[in-house]
XYZ file of C-alpha atoms in Angstrom:
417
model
C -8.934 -60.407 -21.799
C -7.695 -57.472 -23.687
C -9.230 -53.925 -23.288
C -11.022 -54.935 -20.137
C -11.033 -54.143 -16.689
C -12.627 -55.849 -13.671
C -13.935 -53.524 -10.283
C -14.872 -55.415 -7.066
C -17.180 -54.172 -4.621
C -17.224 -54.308 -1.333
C -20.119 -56.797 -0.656
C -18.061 -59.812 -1.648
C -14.050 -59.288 -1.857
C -13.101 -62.386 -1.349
C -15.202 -64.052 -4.570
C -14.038 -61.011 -6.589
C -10.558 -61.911 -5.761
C -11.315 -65.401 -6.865
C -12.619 -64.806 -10.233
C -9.541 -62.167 -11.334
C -7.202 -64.871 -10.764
C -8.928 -67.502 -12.479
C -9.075 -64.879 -15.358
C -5.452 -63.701 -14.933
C -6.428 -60.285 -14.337
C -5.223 -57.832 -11.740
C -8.342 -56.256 -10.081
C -8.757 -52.516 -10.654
C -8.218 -49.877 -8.876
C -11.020 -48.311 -6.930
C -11.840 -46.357 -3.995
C -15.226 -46.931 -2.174
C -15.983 -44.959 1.097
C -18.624 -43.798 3.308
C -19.052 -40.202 4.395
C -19.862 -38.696 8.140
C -23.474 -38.744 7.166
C -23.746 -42.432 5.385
C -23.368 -41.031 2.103
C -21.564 -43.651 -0.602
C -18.634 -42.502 -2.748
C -17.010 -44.190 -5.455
C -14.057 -43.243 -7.215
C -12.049 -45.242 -10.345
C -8.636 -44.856 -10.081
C -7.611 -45.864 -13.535
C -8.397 -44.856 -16.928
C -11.649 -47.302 -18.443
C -11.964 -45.274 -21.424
C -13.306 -47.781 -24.490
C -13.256 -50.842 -22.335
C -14.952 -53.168 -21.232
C -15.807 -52.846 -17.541
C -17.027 -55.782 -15.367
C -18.318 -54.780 -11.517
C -18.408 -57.678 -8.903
C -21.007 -56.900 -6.569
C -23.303 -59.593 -4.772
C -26.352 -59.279 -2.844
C -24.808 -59.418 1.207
C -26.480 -58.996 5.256
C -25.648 -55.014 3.943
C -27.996 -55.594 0.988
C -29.285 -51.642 0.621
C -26.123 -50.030 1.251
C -24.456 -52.571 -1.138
C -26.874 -52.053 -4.068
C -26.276 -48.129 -3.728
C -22.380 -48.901 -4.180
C -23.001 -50.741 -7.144
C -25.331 -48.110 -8.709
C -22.903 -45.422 -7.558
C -20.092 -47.603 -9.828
C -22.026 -48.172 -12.516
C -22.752 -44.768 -13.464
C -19.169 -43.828 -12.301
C -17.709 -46.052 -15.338
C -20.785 -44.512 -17.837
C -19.044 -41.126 -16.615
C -15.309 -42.426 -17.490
C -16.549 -43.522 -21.170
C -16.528 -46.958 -20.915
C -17.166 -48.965 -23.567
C -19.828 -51.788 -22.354
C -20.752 -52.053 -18.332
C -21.720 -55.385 -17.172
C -22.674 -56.197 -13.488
C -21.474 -59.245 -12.601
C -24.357 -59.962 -9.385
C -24.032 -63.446 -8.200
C -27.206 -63.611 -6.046
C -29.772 -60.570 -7.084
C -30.977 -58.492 -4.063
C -34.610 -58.478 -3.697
C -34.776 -61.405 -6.192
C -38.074 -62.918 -3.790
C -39.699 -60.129 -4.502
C -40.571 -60.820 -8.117
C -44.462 -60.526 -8.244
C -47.219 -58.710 -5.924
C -48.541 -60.525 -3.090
C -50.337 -58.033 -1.861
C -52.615 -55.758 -3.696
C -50.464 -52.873 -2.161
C -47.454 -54.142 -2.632
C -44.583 -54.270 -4.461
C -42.567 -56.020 -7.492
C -39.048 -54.849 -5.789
C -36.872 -56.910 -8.180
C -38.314 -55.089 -11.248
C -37.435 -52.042 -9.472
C -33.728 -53.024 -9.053
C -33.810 -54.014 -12.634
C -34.645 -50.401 -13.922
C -31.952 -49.318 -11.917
C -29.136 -50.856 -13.035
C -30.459 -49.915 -16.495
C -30.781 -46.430 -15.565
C -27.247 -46.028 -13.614
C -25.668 -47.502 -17.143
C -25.566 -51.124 -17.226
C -25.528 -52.828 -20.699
C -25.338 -56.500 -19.103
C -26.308 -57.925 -16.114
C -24.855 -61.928 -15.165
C -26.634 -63.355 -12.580
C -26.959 -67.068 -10.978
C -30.059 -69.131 -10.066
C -32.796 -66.024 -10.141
C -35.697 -67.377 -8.125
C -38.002 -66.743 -10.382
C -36.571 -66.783 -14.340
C -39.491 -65.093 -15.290
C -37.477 -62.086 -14.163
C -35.198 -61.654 -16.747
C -38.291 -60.075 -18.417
C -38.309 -57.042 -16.193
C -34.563 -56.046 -17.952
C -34.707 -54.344 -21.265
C -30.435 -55.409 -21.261
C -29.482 -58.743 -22.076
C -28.973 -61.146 -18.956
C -27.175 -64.154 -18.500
C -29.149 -66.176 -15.621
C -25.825 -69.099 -14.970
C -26.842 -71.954 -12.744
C -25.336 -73.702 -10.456
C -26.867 -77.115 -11.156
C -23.963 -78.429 -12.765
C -21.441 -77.595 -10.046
C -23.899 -79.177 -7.586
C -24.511 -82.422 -9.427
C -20.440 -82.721 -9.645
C -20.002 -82.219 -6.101
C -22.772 -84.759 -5.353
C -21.233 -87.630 -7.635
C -17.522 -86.793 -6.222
C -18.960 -86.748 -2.163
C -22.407 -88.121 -1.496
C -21.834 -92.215 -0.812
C -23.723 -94.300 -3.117
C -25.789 -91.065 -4.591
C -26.756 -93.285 -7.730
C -29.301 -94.792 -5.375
C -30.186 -91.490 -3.664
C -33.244 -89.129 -3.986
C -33.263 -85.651 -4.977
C -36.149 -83.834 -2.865
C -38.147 -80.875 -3.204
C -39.126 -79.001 -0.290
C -42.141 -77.216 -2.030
C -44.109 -77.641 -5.237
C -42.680 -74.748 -6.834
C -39.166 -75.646 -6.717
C -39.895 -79.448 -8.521
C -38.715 -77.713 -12.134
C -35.411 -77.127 -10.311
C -35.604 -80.774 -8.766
C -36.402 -82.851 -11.730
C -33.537 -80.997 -13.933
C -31.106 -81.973 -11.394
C -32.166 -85.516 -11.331
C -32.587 -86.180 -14.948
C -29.125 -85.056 -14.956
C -27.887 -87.397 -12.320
C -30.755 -90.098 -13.034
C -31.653 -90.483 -10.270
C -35.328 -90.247 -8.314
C -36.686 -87.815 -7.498
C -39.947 -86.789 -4.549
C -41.695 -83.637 -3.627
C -42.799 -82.489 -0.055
C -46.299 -80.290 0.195
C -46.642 -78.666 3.534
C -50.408 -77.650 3.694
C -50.931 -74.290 5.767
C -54.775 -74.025 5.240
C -55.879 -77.848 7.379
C -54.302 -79.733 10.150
C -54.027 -83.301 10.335
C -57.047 -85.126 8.286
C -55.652 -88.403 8.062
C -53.388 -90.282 10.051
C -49.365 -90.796 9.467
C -48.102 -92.864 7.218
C -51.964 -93.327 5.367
C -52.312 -92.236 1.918
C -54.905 -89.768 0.971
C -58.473 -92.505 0.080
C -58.390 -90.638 -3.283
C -55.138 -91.811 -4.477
C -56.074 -95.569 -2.621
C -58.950 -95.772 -4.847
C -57.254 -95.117 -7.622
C -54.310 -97.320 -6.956
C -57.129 -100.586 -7.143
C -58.792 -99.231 -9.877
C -56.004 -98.822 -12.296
C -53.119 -101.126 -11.722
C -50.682 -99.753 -14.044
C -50.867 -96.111 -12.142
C -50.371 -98.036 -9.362
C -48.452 -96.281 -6.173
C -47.151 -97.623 -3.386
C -48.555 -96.325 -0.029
C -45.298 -96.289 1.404
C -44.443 -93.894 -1.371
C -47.255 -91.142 0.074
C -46.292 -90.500 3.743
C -47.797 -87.260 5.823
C -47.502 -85.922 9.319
C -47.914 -82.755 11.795
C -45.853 -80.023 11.705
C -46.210 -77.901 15.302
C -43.504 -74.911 15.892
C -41.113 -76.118 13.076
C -40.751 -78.979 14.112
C -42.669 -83.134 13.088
C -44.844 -84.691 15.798
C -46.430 -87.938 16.240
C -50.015 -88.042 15.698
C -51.269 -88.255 19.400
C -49.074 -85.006 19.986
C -51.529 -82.564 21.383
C -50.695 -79.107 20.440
C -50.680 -76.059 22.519
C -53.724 -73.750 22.614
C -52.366 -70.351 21.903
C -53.909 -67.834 24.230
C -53.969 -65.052 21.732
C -56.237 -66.376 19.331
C -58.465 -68.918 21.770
C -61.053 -65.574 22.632
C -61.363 -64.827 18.885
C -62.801 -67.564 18.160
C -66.646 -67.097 16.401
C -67.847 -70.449 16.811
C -70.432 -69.819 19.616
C -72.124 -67.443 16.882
C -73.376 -69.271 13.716
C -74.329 -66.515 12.107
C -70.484 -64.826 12.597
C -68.524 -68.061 11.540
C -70.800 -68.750 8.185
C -69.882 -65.022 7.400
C -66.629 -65.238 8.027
C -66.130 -68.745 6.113
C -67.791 -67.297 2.825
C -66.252 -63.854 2.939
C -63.021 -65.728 3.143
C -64.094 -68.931 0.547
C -64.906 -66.205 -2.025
C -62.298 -64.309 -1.759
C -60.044 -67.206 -2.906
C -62.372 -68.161 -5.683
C -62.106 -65.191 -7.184
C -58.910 -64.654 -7.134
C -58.178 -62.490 -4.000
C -55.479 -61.846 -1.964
C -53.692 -64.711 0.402
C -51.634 -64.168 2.941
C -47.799 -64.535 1.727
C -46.959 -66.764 4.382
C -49.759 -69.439 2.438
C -47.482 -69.285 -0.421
C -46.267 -72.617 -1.580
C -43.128 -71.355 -2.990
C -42.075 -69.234 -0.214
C -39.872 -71.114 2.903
C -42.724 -69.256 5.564
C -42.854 -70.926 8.792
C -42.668 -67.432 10.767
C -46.207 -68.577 12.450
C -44.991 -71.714 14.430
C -47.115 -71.789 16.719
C -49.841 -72.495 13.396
C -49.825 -76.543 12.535
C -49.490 -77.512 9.489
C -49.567 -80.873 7.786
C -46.639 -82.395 5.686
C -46.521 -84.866 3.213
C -43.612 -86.481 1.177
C -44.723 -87.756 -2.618
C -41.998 -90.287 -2.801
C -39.404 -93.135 -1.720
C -36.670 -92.198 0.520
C -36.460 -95.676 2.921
C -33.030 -96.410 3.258
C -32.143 -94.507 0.737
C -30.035 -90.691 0.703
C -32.164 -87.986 0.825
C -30.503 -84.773 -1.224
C -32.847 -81.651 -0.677
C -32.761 -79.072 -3.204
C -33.347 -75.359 -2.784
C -31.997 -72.064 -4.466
C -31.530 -70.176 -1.784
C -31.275 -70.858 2.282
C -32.432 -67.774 4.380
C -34.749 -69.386 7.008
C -34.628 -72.745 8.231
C -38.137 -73.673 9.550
C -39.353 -75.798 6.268
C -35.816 -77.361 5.577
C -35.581 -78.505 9.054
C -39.208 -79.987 9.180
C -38.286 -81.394 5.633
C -35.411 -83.291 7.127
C -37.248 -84.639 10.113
C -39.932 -85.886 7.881
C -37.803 -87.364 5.671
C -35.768 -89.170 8.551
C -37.774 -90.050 11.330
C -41.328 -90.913 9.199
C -40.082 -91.694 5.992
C -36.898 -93.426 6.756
C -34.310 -92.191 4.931
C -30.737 -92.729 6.209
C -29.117 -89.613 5.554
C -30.054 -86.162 4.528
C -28.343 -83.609 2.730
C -29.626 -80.035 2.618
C -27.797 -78.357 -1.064
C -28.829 -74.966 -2.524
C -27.015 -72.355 -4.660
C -26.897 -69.365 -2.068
C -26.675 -69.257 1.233
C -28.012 -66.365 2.909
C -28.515 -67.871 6.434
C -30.781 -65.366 8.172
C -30.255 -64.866 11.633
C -29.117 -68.272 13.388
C -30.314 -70.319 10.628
C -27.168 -71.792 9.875
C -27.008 -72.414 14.322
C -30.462 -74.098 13.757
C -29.920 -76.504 10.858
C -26.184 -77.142 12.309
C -28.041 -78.165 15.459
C -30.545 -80.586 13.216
C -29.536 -84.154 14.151
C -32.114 -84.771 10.621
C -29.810 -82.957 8.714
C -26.315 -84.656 7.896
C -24.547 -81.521 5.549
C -25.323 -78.068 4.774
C -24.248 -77.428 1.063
C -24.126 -74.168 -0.453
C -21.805 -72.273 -3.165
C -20.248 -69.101 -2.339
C -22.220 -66.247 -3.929
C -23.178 -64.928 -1.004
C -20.429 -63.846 1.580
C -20.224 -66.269 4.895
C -17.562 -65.129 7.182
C -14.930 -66.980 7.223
C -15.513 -67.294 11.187
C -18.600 -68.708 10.801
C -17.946 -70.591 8.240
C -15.163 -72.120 10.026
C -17.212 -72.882 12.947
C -20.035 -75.229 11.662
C -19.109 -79.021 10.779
C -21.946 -79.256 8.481
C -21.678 -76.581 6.167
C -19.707 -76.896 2.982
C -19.150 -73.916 0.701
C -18.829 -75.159 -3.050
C -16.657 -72.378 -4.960
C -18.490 -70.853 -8.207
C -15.757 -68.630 -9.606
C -15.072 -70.985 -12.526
C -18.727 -70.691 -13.569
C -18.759 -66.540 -13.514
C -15.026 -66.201 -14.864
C -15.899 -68.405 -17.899
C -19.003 -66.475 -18.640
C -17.035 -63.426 -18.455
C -14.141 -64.681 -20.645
C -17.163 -66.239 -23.148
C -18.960 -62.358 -23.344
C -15.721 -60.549 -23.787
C -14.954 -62.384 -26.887
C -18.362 -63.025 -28.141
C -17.901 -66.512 -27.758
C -21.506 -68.547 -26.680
C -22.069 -69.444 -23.033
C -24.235 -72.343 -24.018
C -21.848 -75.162 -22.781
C -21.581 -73.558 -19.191
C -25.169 -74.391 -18.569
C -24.670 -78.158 -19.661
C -24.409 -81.150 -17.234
C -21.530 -82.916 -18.984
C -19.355 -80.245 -18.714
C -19.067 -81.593 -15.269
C -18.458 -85.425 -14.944
């Protein structure tokens, strides 16, 4: 790669390093450092006049000061005359942000997208976006790589008889991602809908009397009851159905029952709001991994076979582990699958979610590539987790857009048997 030049940030060294020697570039010199008062500064320490500049800089824990650094760089290489800037950002900061939930809220992500285009940048490659929709809010060309072929190799090479396994989605909006994956593999594939808005209508293991009816009425739509399987959720975690839940204290003097006239107020205000297209609570999302309220019971239900079979859970991201945990423990202890395997393209691991899903006995392996940074500590300290190395995928796409070559193979599933 003639006439080019590749800067690392300081979010994610050790995936920068990575992807310069799989390109057979040295990585350029740069100095990045922090004044008294928290102020950024950037400084290039070699000439990147009329070439082509890529910056490595993922989203990280230090997410604001990290996207400053990268803005501060970007417009530091428009200042030294380079010839084309593109931002090489393996997992996009603010990326779940992508669309109002609130009436006074805001898009974030298109935010960050105007201001890489404003600091300079003339391409942006990403991988696994949450939402794709949001390579709209960039007026530069982007590259949005996934990781789905990587994945699907690594399953093949290490999950034990995966031809027989079941790829799972944890939500309803993530079955796009879920059905690609197992068309590739071909393979089954089942969705999980945890409803937020009811408890428990119908016992475990029953399917819903709508989908019954329909199963005698029209034999060749017929589905197996065993393939519809539900239970309680209560603080993260599945329950049998005589489990009684906990009364919580703060809400049991709220309640308006004892006035008629209160509760069928309340019920419409909050029935019409939804009708017409009102506001809901983010944490009622379906696409969102929200089980902050778990003290709130919530019902579960698996559309699908996973008895005796591997069940592969698919995600693009892991920050929290409430819904993958209760995903795992519906899968294994109702549904009866024999082993679970939790896979998604970045790992952000919140807090002690990585503690919480290592201390699963549901879940047998934590799978995740490395676009985000994971100490090497705690990396090192979990059994479970398994980092699957991306470089190849980014360097390749870099190599392709230097020389105008197409990218079109790298998002192809037989590139990887």
């Amino acid at each position: 790669m003639r006439k080019s030049k590749i800067f690392v940030g300081s979010s994610h060294p050790e995936l920068g390093k990575l992807i310069c020697e799989r390109l057979g570039i040295q990585e350029g010199k740069c100095t990045l450092q922090k004044f008294a008062n928290g102020e950024t500064s950037v400084s290039m320490g070699e000439s990147i006049r009329d070439e082509d500049v890529y910056i490595v800089q993922s989203g990280s824990s230090r997410i604001n000061d990290h996207i400053m650094e990268l803005l501060i760089m970007i417009a530091a290489c428009r200042g030294g005359s380079a010839n084309k800037i593109t931002a090489v950002v393996p997992y996009f900061p603010y990326s779940k942000q992508s669309k109002m939930k609130k009436h006074r809220g805001a898009i974030t992500a298109r935010m960050i997208a105007n201001l890489l285009t404003m600091a300079g940048a003339d391409h942006v490659i990403t991988m696994d976006l949450h939402a794709a929709q949001m390579q709209g809010f960039f007026t530069k060309p982007v590259d949005n790589l996934h990781a789905g072929p990587t994945l699907a190799r690594w399953i093949r090479h290490n999950v034990p008889d995966w031809r027989d396994a079941v790829v799972v989605s944890k939500n309803p909006g993530g079955t796009k991602r879920v059905t690609a994956l197992a068309d590739a593999l071909k393979i089954d594939f089942a969705m999980i809908h945890t409803d937020r808005r009811r408890k428990n209508v119908f016992p475990i293991s029953r399917a819903s009397p709508t989908i019954v009816e329909e199963a005698e009425n029209e034999e060749e739509d017929h589905m197996s009851m065993s393939e519809i399987r539900s239970a309680r959720v209560v603080q993260g975690h599945v329950v049998d159905d005589d489990y009684e839940a906990p009364i919580d204290a703060s809400t049991e003097g709220s309640q308006v029952e004892n006035d008629p006239m209160q509760s069928s107020v309340y019920s419409l205000a909050s029935q019409t709001d939804l009708a017409l297209g009102g506001t809901i609570d983010a944490t009622e999302s379906d696409d969102e991994d929200n089980f902050e309220q778990m003290d709130a019971e919530k019902m579960i239900t698996l559309v699908g076979d996973v008895k005796d079979r591997t069940a592969i859970i698919i995600d693009d991201m892991i920050d929290r582990p409430g819904s993958f945990i209760a995903a795992a423990e519906h899968c294994r202890k109702n549904c009866g699958a024999k082993s679970v395997y939790v896979i998604a393209t970045h790992g952000v691991f919140g807090d002690d979610t990585l503690e919480e899903m290592e201390k699963s006995r549901c879940i047998d392996y934590i799978v995740v590539t490395n676009t985000f940074p994971i100490p090497s500590a705690r990396r090192n300290s979990h059994s479970k987790l398994v980092v699957i190395d991306i470089s190849p995928i980014l360097a390749e796409c870099m190599r392709r857009n230097h020389y105008g070559e197409s990218i079109s193979a790298l998002f192809d599933h037989y590139m990887t048997l």
